[in-house]
mmCIF file of C-alpha atoms in Angstrom:
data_model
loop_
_atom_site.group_PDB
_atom_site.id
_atom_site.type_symbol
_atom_site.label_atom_id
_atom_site.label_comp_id
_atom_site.label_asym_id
_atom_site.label_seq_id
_atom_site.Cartn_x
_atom_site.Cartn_y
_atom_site.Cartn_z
ATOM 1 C CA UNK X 18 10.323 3.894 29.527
ATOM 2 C CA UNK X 19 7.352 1.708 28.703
ATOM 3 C CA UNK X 20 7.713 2.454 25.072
ATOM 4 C CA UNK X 21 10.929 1.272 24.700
ATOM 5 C CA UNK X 22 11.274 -1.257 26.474
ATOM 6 C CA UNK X 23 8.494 -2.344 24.186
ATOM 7 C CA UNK X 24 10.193 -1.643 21.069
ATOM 8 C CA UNK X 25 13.395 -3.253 22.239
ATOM 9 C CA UNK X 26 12.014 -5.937 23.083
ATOM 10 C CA UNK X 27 10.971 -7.114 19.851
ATOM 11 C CA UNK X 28 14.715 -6.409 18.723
ATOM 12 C CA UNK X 29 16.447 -8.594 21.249
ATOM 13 C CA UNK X 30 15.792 -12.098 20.144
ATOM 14 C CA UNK X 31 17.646 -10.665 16.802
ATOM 15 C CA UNK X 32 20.486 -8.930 18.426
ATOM 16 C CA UNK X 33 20.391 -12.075 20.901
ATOM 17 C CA UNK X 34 20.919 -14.610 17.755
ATOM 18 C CA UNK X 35 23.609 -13.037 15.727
ATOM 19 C CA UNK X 36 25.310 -11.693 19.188
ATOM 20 C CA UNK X 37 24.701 -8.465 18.419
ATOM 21 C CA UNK X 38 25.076 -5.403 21.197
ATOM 22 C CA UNK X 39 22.076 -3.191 21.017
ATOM 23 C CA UNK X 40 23.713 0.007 22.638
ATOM 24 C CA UNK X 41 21.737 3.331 23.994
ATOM 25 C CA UNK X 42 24.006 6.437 24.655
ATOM 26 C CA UNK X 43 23.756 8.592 27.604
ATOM 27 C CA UNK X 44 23.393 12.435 26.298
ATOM 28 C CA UNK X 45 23.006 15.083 28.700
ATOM 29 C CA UNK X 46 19.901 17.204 28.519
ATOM 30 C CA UNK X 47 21.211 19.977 29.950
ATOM 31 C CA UNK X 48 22.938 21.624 27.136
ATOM 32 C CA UNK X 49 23.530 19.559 23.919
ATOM 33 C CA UNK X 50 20.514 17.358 23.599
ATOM 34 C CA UNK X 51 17.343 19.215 25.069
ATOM 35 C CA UNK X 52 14.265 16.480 25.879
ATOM 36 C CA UNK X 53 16.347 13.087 25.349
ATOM 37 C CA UNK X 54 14.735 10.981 27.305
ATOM 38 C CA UNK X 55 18.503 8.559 28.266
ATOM 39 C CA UNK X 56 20.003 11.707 30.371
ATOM 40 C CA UNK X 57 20.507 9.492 33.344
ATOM 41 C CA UNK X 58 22.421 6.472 34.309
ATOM 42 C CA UNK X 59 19.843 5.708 36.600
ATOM 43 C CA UNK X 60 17.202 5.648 33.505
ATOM 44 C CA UNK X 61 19.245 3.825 31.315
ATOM 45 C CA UNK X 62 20.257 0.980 33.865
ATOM 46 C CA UNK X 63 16.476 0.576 34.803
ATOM 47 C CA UNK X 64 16.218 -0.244 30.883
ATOM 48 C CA UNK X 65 18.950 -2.380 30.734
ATOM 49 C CA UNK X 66 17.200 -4.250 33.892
ATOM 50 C CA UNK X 67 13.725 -4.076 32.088
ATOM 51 C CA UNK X 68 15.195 -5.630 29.130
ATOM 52 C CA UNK X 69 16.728 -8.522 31.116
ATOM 53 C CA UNK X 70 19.332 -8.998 28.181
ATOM 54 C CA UNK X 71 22.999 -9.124 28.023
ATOM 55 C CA UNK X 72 22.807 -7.897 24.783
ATOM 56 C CA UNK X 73 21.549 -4.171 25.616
ATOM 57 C CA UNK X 74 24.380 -1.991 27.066
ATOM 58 C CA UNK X 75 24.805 1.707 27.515
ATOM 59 C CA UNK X 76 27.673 3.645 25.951
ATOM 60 C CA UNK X 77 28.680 6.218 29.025
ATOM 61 C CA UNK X 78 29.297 8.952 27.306
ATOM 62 C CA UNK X 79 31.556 10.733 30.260
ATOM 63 C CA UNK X 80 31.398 14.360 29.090
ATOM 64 C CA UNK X 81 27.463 13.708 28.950
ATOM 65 C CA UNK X 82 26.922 12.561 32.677
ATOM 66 C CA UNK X 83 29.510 14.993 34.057
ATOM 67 C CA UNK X 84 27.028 17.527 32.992
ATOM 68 C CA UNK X 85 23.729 16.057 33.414
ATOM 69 C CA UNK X 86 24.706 14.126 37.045
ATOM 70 C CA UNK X 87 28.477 14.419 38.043
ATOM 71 C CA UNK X 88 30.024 11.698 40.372
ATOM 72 C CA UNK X 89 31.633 9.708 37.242
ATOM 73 C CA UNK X 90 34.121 7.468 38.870
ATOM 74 C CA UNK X 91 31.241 6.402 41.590
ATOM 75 C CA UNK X 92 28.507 5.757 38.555
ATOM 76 C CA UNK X 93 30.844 3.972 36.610
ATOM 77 C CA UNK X 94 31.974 1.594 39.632
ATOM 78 C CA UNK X 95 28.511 1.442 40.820
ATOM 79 C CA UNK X 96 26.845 0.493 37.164
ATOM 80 C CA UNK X 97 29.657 -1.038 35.146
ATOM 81 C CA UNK X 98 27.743 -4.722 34.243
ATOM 82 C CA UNK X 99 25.814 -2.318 32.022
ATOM 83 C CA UNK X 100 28.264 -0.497 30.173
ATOM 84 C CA UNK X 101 29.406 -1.437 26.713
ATOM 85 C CA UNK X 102 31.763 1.661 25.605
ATOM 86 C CA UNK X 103 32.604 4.843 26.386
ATOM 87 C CA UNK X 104 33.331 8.174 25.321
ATOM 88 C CA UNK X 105 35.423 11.132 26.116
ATOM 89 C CA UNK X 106 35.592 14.744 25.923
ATOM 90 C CA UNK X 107 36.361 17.704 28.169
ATOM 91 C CA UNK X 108 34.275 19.883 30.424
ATOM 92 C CA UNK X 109 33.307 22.725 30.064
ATOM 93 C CA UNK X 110 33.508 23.111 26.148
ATOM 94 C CA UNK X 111 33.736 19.322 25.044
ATOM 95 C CA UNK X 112 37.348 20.076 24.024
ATOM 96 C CA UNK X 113 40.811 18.572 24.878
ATOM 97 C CA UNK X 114 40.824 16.277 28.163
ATOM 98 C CA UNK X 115 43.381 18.264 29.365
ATOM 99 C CA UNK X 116 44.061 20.111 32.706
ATOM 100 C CA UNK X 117 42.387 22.973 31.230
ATOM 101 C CA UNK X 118 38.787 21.343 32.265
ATOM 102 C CA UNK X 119 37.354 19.994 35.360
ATOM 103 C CA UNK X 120 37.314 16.137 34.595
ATOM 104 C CA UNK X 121 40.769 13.743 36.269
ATOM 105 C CA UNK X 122 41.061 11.401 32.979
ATOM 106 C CA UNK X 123 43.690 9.716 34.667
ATOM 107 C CA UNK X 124 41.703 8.746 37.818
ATOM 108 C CA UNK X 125 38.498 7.867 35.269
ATOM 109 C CA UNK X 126 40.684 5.505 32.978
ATOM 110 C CA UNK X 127 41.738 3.709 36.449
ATOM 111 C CA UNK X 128 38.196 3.536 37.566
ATOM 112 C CA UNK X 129 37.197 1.770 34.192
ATOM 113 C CA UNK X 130 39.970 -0.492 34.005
ATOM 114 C CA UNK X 131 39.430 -1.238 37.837
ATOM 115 C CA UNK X 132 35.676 -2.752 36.600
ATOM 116 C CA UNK X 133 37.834 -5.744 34.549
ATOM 117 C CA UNK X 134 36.565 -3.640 31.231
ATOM 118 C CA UNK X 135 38.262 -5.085 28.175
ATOM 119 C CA UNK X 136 36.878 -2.808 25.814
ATOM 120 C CA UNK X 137 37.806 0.784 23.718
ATOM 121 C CA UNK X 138 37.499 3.857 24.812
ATOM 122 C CA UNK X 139 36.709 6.689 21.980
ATOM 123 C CA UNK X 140 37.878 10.247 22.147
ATOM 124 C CA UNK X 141 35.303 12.614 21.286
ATOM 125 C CA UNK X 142 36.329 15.884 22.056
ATOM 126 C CA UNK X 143 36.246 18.593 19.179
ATOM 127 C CA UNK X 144 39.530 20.174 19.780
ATOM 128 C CA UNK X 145 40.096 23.690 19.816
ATOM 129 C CA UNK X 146 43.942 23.201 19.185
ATOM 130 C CA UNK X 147 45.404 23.770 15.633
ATOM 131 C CA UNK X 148 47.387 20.972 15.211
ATOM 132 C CA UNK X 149 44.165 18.476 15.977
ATOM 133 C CA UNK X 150 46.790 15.131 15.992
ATOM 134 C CA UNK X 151 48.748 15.948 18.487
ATOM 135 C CA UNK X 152 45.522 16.895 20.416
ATOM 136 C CA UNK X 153 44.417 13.423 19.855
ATOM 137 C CA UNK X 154 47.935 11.571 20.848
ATOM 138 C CA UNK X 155 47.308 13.637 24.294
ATOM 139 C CA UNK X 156 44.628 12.443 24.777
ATOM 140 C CA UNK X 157 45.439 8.836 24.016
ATOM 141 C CA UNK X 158 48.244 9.555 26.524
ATOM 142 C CA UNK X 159 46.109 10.964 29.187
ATOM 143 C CA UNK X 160 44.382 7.701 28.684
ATOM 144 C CA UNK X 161 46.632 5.014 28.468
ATOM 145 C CA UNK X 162 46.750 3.863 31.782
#
């Protein structure tokens, strides 16, 4: 923690001056991304706080954090002045966001939009269905709120 806030600190009065968004992602360590140190919301928001910048964010990576710590719509509600973007994807498999998997999109898109965010969210699912558009225009569906 000490060594980045260090190095990110040297970044910010950049980022600050061209208003710039430095943003960390939120990987789970569990599975996909073995020793990464941002595996926690509670990690990266204690950066964000150490940083004391508007200009760091976290991209919540949703298929990440249901893995590594669960409770989504409660983290998100709960740590939402530090989020910058997010990202989708199903669980188990990181495929389609469809009933098949154990996340509520629905309920998570209503959650987000509940915290006043403006922003985009990106699908980032690998899909296992042929016809990979029409997995995608689900998903925007499932989404669209």
């Amino acid at each position: 923690m000490n060594n980045c806030v260090k190095g990110l600190k040297q970044l910010m009065p950049l980022a600050e001056k061209h208003g710039v968004i430095l943003v960390m992602e939120l990987l789970n360590s569990k599975i996909n991304h073995k020793d990464y140190q941002c595996d926690k919301t509670a990690w990266g928001v204690e950066l964000c706080k150490r940083l004391g910048s508007e200009n760091f964010k976290l991209l919540y990576d949703i298929y990440h954090m249901q893995i590594d710590e669960g409770d989504v719509i409660h983290t998100i509600k709960e740590n939402h002045q530090y989020i910058a973007h997010y990202h989708t994807a199903g669980v188990p498999g990181r495929n389609e966001i469809d009933d098949s998997q154990e996340l509520n999109y629905p309920a998570i898109m209503k959650a987000i939009v509940g915290t006043g965010f403006k922003g985009f969210v990106a699908q980032e699912f690998i899909p296992k269905n042929a016809n990979k558009l029409a997995s995608l225009k689900q998903a925007i569906s499932i989404c669209d709120i």
